[in-house]
mmCIF file of C-alpha atoms in Angstrom:
data_model
loop_
_atom_site.group_PDB
_atom_site.id
_atom_site.type_symbol
_atom_site.label_atom_id
_atom_site.label_comp_id
_atom_site.label_asym_id
_atom_site.label_seq_id
_atom_site.Cartn_x
_atom_site.Cartn_y
_atom_site.Cartn_z
ATOM 1 C CA MET A 12 27.905 33.204 33.833
ATOM 2 C CA GLU A 13 27.571 36.311 35.841
ATOM 3 C CA ILE A 14 24.596 37.018 38.235
ATOM 4 C CA THR A 15 24.379 40.522 39.550
ATOM 5 C CA LYS A 16 21.897 42.760 41.332
ATOM 6 C CA ILE A 17 20.227 45.220 38.978
ATOM 7 C CA GLU A 18 19.494 48.905 40.107
ATOM 8 C CA LEU A 19 16.748 51.135 38.710
ATOM 9 C CA ASP A 20 19.162 53.555 37.103
ATOM 10 C CA GLN A 21 20.428 50.710 34.857
ATOM 11 C CA LYS A 22 18.090 51.735 32.002
ATOM 12 C CA GLU A 23 19.471 49.680 29.196
ATOM 13 C CA THR A 24 19.764 46.632 31.398
ATOM 14 C CA LEU A 25 16.226 47.165 32.757
ATOM 15 C CA ASP A 26 14.827 47.311 29.149
ATOM 16 C CA GLU A 27 16.516 43.891 28.496
ATOM 17 C CA VAL A 28 15.001 42.447 31.802
ATOM 18 C CA PHE A 29 11.505 43.702 30.921
ATOM 19 C CA LYS A 30 11.761 42.271 27.319
ATOM 20 C CA ILE A 31 12.500 38.821 28.880
ATOM 21 C CA TYR A 32 9.488 39.303 31.506
ATOM 22 C CA GLN A 33 7.103 40.189 29.068
ATOM 23 C CA ASN A 34 7.815 37.263 26.778
ATOM 24 C CA SER A 35 7.856 34.794 29.608
ATOM 25 C CA PHE A 36 4.601 35.359 31.507
ATOM 26 C CA PRO A 37 0.943 35.510 30.621
ATOM 27 C CA ALA A 38 -0.861 38.888 30.892
ATOM 28 C CA ASN A 39 -3.025 37.746 33.834
ATOM 29 C CA GLU A 40 0.175 36.907 35.902
ATOM 30 C CA ARG A 41 2.034 40.124 35.058
ATOM 31 C CA GLN A 42 2.348 43.301 36.929
ATOM 32 C CA THR A 43 2.723 46.369 34.968
ATOM 33 C CA LEU A 44 6.234 47.617 34.311
ATOM 34 C CA GLU A 45 5.428 50.918 36.241
ATOM 35 C CA THR A 46 4.490 48.625 39.327
ATOM 36 C CA LEU A 47 7.817 46.967 39.203
ATOM 37 C CA LYS A 48 9.682 50.166 38.843
ATOM 38 C CA ILE A 49 7.878 51.607 41.839
ATOM 39 C CA ARG A 50 8.559 48.614 43.874
ATOM 40 C CA LEU A 51 12.323 48.649 42.882
ATOM 41 C CA LYS A 52 12.509 52.308 43.745
ATOM 42 C CA GLU A 53 10.859 51.721 47.342
ATOM 43 C CA GLU A 54 13.232 48.817 47.726
ATOM 44 C CA LYS A 55 10.333 46.315 48.015
ATOM 45 C CA GLU A 56 11.421 44.311 45.255
ATOM 46 C CA VAL A 57 14.913 43.139 44.464
ATOM 47 C CA LEU A 58 16.096 42.306 40.912
ATOM 48 C CA PHE A 59 18.842 39.941 39.856
ATOM 49 C CA ALA A 60 19.919 39.288 36.205
ATOM 50 C CA ALA A 61 22.047 36.383 34.755
ATOM 51 C CA LYS A 62 24.451 37.237 31.865
ATOM 52 C CA ILE A 63 26.517 35.222 29.627
ATOM 53 C CA ASN A 64 29.193 37.011 27.332
ATOM 54 C CA ASN A 65 27.385 40.293 28.277
ATOM 55 C CA GLU A 66 23.962 38.870 27.002
ATOM 56 C CA MET A 67 20.996 39.097 29.300
ATOM 57 C CA VAL A 68 19.787 35.399 29.702
ATOM 58 C CA GLY A 69 17.851 35.152 32.915
ATOM 59 C CA ILE A 70 15.891 37.422 35.422
ATOM 60 C CA GLY A 71 14.816 36.883 39.045
ATOM 61 C CA PHE A 72 12.469 39.307 41.027
ATOM 62 C CA LEU A 73 12.146 38.887 44.821
ATOM 63 C CA PHE A 74 9.528 40.701 46.864
ATOM 64 C CA ASP A 75 10.246 41.438 50.463
ATOM 65 C CA LEU A 76 7.348 40.937 52.699
ATOM 66 C CA LEU A 77 8.894 43.452 55.233
ATOM 67 C CA GLY A 78 8.611 42.470 58.858
ATOM 68 C CA SER A 79 7.956 38.930 58.182
ATOM 69 C CA ASP A 80 9.871 35.717 57.704
ATOM 70 C CA PHE A 81 9.124 35.422 54.007
ATOM 71 C CA LEU A 82 10.618 36.503 50.706
ATOM 72 C CA LEU A 83 8.481 35.948 47.528
ATOM 73 C CA LEU A 84 10.037 34.711 44.362
ATOM 74 C CA ASP A 85 7.848 37.173 42.279
ATOM 75 C CA TYR A 86 9.110 36.178 39.003
ATOM 76 C CA LEU A 87 11.817 33.755 37.502
ATOM 77 C CA ALA A 88 12.516 33.489 33.802
ATOM 78 C CA VAL A 89 15.118 32.310 31.258
ATOM 79 C CA LYS A 90 15.461 33.787 27.857
ATOM 80 C CA GLN A 91 13.666 31.435 25.537
ATOM 81 C CA ASN A 92 16.780 30.501 23.257
ATOM 82 C CA HIS A 93 18.819 29.669 26.266
ATOM 83 C CA ARG A 94 16.596 27.337 28.277
ATOM 84 C CA GLY A 95 17.862 23.968 28.972
ATOM 85 C CA LYS A 96 21.386 25.205 29.923
ATOM 86 C CA GLN A 97 20.925 25.125 33.712
ATOM 87 C CA ILE A 98 20.738 28.875 33.883
ATOM 88 C CA GLY A 99 17.608 28.481 35.789
ATOM 89 C CA GLU A 100 19.033 26.387 38.385
ATOM 90 C CA ALA A 101 22.036 28.795 38.875
ATOM 91 C CA LEU A 102 19.678 31.746 39.120
ATOM 92 C CA PHE A 103 17.437 30.126 41.558
ATOM 93 C CA SER A 104 20.484 28.898 43.672
ATOM 94 C CA HIS A 105 21.571 32.587 43.790
ATOM 95 C CA LEU A 106 18.152 33.732 44.980
ATOM 96 C CA LYS A 107 18.103 30.997 47.715
ATOM 97 C CA ASN A 108 21.401 32.214 48.836
ATOM 98 C CA TYR A 109 20.211 35.694 49.118
ATOM 99 C CA ALA A 110 17.061 34.705 51.056
ATOM 100 C CA ARG A 111 19.296 32.616 53.411
ATOM 101 C CA LEU A 112 21.524 35.687 54.078
ATOM 102 C CA GLN A 113 18.329 37.621 54.867
ATOM 103 C CA GLU A 114 17.332 34.845 57.253
ATOM 104 C CA LYS A 115 13.914 34.263 55.420
ATOM 105 C CA HIS A 116 11.996 31.604 53.898
ATOM 106 C CA LEU A 117 11.829 31.926 50.042
ATOM 107 C CA LEU A 118 8.150 31.554 48.895
ATOM 108 C CA MET A 119 6.819 30.474 45.469
ATOM 109 C CA GLU A 120 3.380 30.688 43.898
ATOM 110 C CA VAL A 121 3.353 27.820 41.481
ATOM 111 C CA ASP A 122 0.705 26.857 39.000
ATOM 112 C CA ASP A 123 -1.235 23.836 40.236
ATOM 113 C CA PRO A 124 -0.750 20.910 37.786
ATOM 114 C CA GLU A 125 -4.511 19.634 38.462
ATOM 115 C CA PHE A 126 -5.704 22.757 36.398
ATOM 116 C CA GLY A 127 -5.266 24.333 33.105
ATOM 117 C CA ASP A 128 -4.494 22.591 29.618
ATOM 118 C CA ASP A 129 -0.845 22.592 30.104
ATOM 119 C CA LYS A 130 -0.376 20.139 32.665
ATOM 120 C CA PRO A 131 3.120 18.702 31.509
ATOM 121 C CA TYR A 132 4.624 22.261 31.618
ATOM 122 C CA ARG A 133 3.153 22.795 35.092
ATOM 123 C CA VAL A 134 4.539 19.594 36.363
ATOM 124 C CA LYS A 135 7.870 20.352 34.907
ATOM 125 C CA ARG A 136 8.085 23.744 36.594
ATOM 126 C CA LEU A 137 6.890 22.170 39.879
ATOM 127 C CA ALA A 138 9.441 19.351 39.683
ATOM 128 C CA PHE A 139 12.090 22.092 38.935
ATOM 129 C CA TYR A 140 11.594 23.783 42.230
ATOM 130 C CA GLN A 141 11.272 20.685 44.207
ATOM 131 C CA LYS A 142 14.632 19.212 42.612
ATOM 132 C CA ASN A 143 16.224 22.569 43.745
ATOM 133 C CA GLY A 144 15.138 22.447 47.301
ATOM 134 C CA ALA A 145 11.445 23.668 47.463
ATOM 135 C CA PHE A 146 8.797 21.936 49.462
ATOM 136 C CA TRP A 147 4.985 22.213 49.299
ATOM 137 C CA LEU A 148 2.750 23.814 51.990
ATOM 138 C CA LYS A 149 0.304 20.827 52.008
ATOM 139 C CA ASP A 150 -3.296 21.118 50.736
ATOM 140 C CA ILE A 151 -3.428 24.941 50.529
ATOM 141 C CA LYS A 152 -5.671 25.925 47.429
ATOM 142 C CA TYR A 153 -3.968 29.143 46.491
ATOM 143 C CA ILE A 154 -5.444 31.436 43.846
ATOM 144 C CA LEU A 155 -3.315 34.066 42.107
ATOM 145 C CA PRO A 156 -5.674 36.945 41.293
ATOM 146 C CA ALA A 157 -5.946 37.985 37.647
ATOM 147 C CA LEU A 158 -3.576 40.886 37.153
ATOM 148 C CA ASP A 159 -5.229 41.872 33.882
ATOM 149 C CA GLY A 160 -8.890 41.683 35.115
ATOM 150 C CA THR A 161 -9.417 38.447 33.400
ATOM 151 C CA ASN A 162 -9.208 34.899 34.897
ATOM 152 C CA PRO A 163 -7.481 33.959 38.247
ATOM 153 C CA THR A 164 -4.757 31.173 38.283
ATOM 154 C CA GLU A 165 -5.087 28.040 40.628
ATOM 155 C CA GLN A 166 -1.833 27.613 42.369
ATOM 156 C CA ILE A 167 0.032 25.890 45.233
ATOM 157 C CA LEU A 168 2.506 27.578 47.657
ATOM 158 C CA MET A 169 5.983 26.188 47.892
ATOM 159 C CA LEU A 170 8.940 27.335 49.857
ATOM 160 C CA VAL A 171 12.572 26.795 50.512
ATOM 161 C CA PRO A 172 12.723 26.894 54.321
ATOM 162 C CA LYS A 173 15.388 28.975 56.013
ATOM 163 C CA ASN A 174 16.065 26.214 58.434
ATOM 164 C CA SER A 175 14.730 22.522 59.176
ATOM 165 C CA LYS A 176 11.179 23.851 59.917
ATOM 166 C CA SER A 177 8.617 21.159 58.813
ATOM 167 C CA GLU A 178 5.226 22.839 59.628
ATOM 168 C CA PHE A 179 3.676 26.169 60.222
ATOM 169 C CA SER A 180 0.622 27.144 62.185
ATOM 170 C CA GLY A 181 -2.410 27.758 60.137
ATOM 171 C CA GLU A 182 -2.626 31.556 61.619
ATOM 172 C CA GLU A 183 0.950 32.116 60.386
ATOM 173 C CA ILE A 184 -0.079 31.235 56.979
ATOM 174 C CA LYS A 185 -3.407 32.919 56.912
ATOM 175 C CA ASP A 186 -1.384 36.092 57.887
ATOM 176 C CA LEU A 187 0.915 35.416 54.953
ATOM 177 C CA VAL A 188 -1.647 34.996 52.493
ATOM 178 C CA LYS A 189 -3.554 38.112 53.734
ATOM 179 C CA ARG A 190 -0.119 40.150 53.403
ATOM 180 C CA LEU A 191 0.391 38.659 49.765
ATOM 181 C CA TYR A 192 -3.097 39.762 48.728
ATOM 182 C CA ALA A 193 -2.704 43.261 50.276
ATOM 183 C CA GLU A 194 0.914 44.116 49.422
ATOM 184 C CA LEU A 195 1.246 42.563 46.054
ATOM 185 C CA TYR A 196 -2.102 42.721 44.651
ATOM 186 C CA GLY A 197 -3.893 45.507 46.616
ATOM 187 C CA ILE A 198 -6.721 43.457 47.817
ATOM 188 C CA SER A 199 -8.043 43.555 51.368
ATOM 189 C CA GLY A 200 -11.085 43.025 53.212
ATOM 190 C CA GLU A 201 -13.880 40.858 51.806
ATOM 191 C CA ASP A 202 -12.714 38.857 48.925
ATOM 192 C CA THR A 203 -13.932 35.622 47.583
ATOM 193 C CA ASN A 204 -10.748 34.125 46.481
ATOM 194 C CA LEU A 205 -9.042 35.144 49.899
ATOM 195 C CA ALA A 206 -11.929 33.520 51.559
ATOM 196 C CA ASN A 207 -11.630 30.206 49.629
ATOM 197 C CA ILE A 208 -7.811 30.132 50.256
ATOM 198 C CA ASN A 209 -8.323 30.488 53.967
ATOM 199 C CA SER A 210 -10.900 27.770 54.079
ATOM 200 C CA SER A 211 -8.428 25.421 52.899
ATOM 201 C CA ILE A 212 -5.650 26.294 55.517
ATOM 202 C CA THR A 213 -5.912 23.847 58.346
ATOM 203 C CA GLU A 214 -4.583 24.346 62.041
ATOM 204 C CA LYS A 215 -1.242 23.050 61.256
ATOM 205 C CA VAL A 216 0.269 23.331 57.599
ATOM 206 C CA VAL A 217 2.922 20.600 56.993
ATOM 207 C CA VAL A 218 5.883 21.042 54.494
ATOM 208 C CA LEU A 219 6.260 18.038 52.219
ATOM 209 C CA PRO A 220 7.444 17.134 48.778
ATOM 210 C CA PHE A 221 4.662 17.527 46.319
ATOM 211 C CA LEU A 222 5.802 14.849 43.754
#
């Protein structure tokens, strides 16, 4: 398996990437393709792809919260007929190494298994991240805004620390969430979801296993 960084001018490869992307995420969690292309052009987003025998089998988007200590794992997906072959693990390992080279924490927005009607799938995804080195930012009730104008998604925040850090200040996490909402979702100022998230952030946020 080969994992490489994909550039905006690789049109045929991008078409393959976007097909996996659109088949892997629900509409309320997907940015438009045009938004992703703009972010790649402005170097706010970095894209990696995994190939086996020249076939695209997995994708990973990282969003750089410039000027912060965080990279966001924006999207990670494996082509449906190639799941269960440790491709996700290999791709995630590559993304972790990239974050480490940038000296940044790798952050994830992960669906909360306490909500929704697909709990086994949500637990499986959470367990995947935990098995591969991610920890839970304890008790933060994160909400992903609906990207298609329908329903938001209840989530938790996880991260792979860049060092042995085991807690963050509440103010640091509030600033992080504010930046996520502003830079990824174009939401700033008064917002109900943002206010609800902030109300769940304590003075000290501990980093722990979730399961």
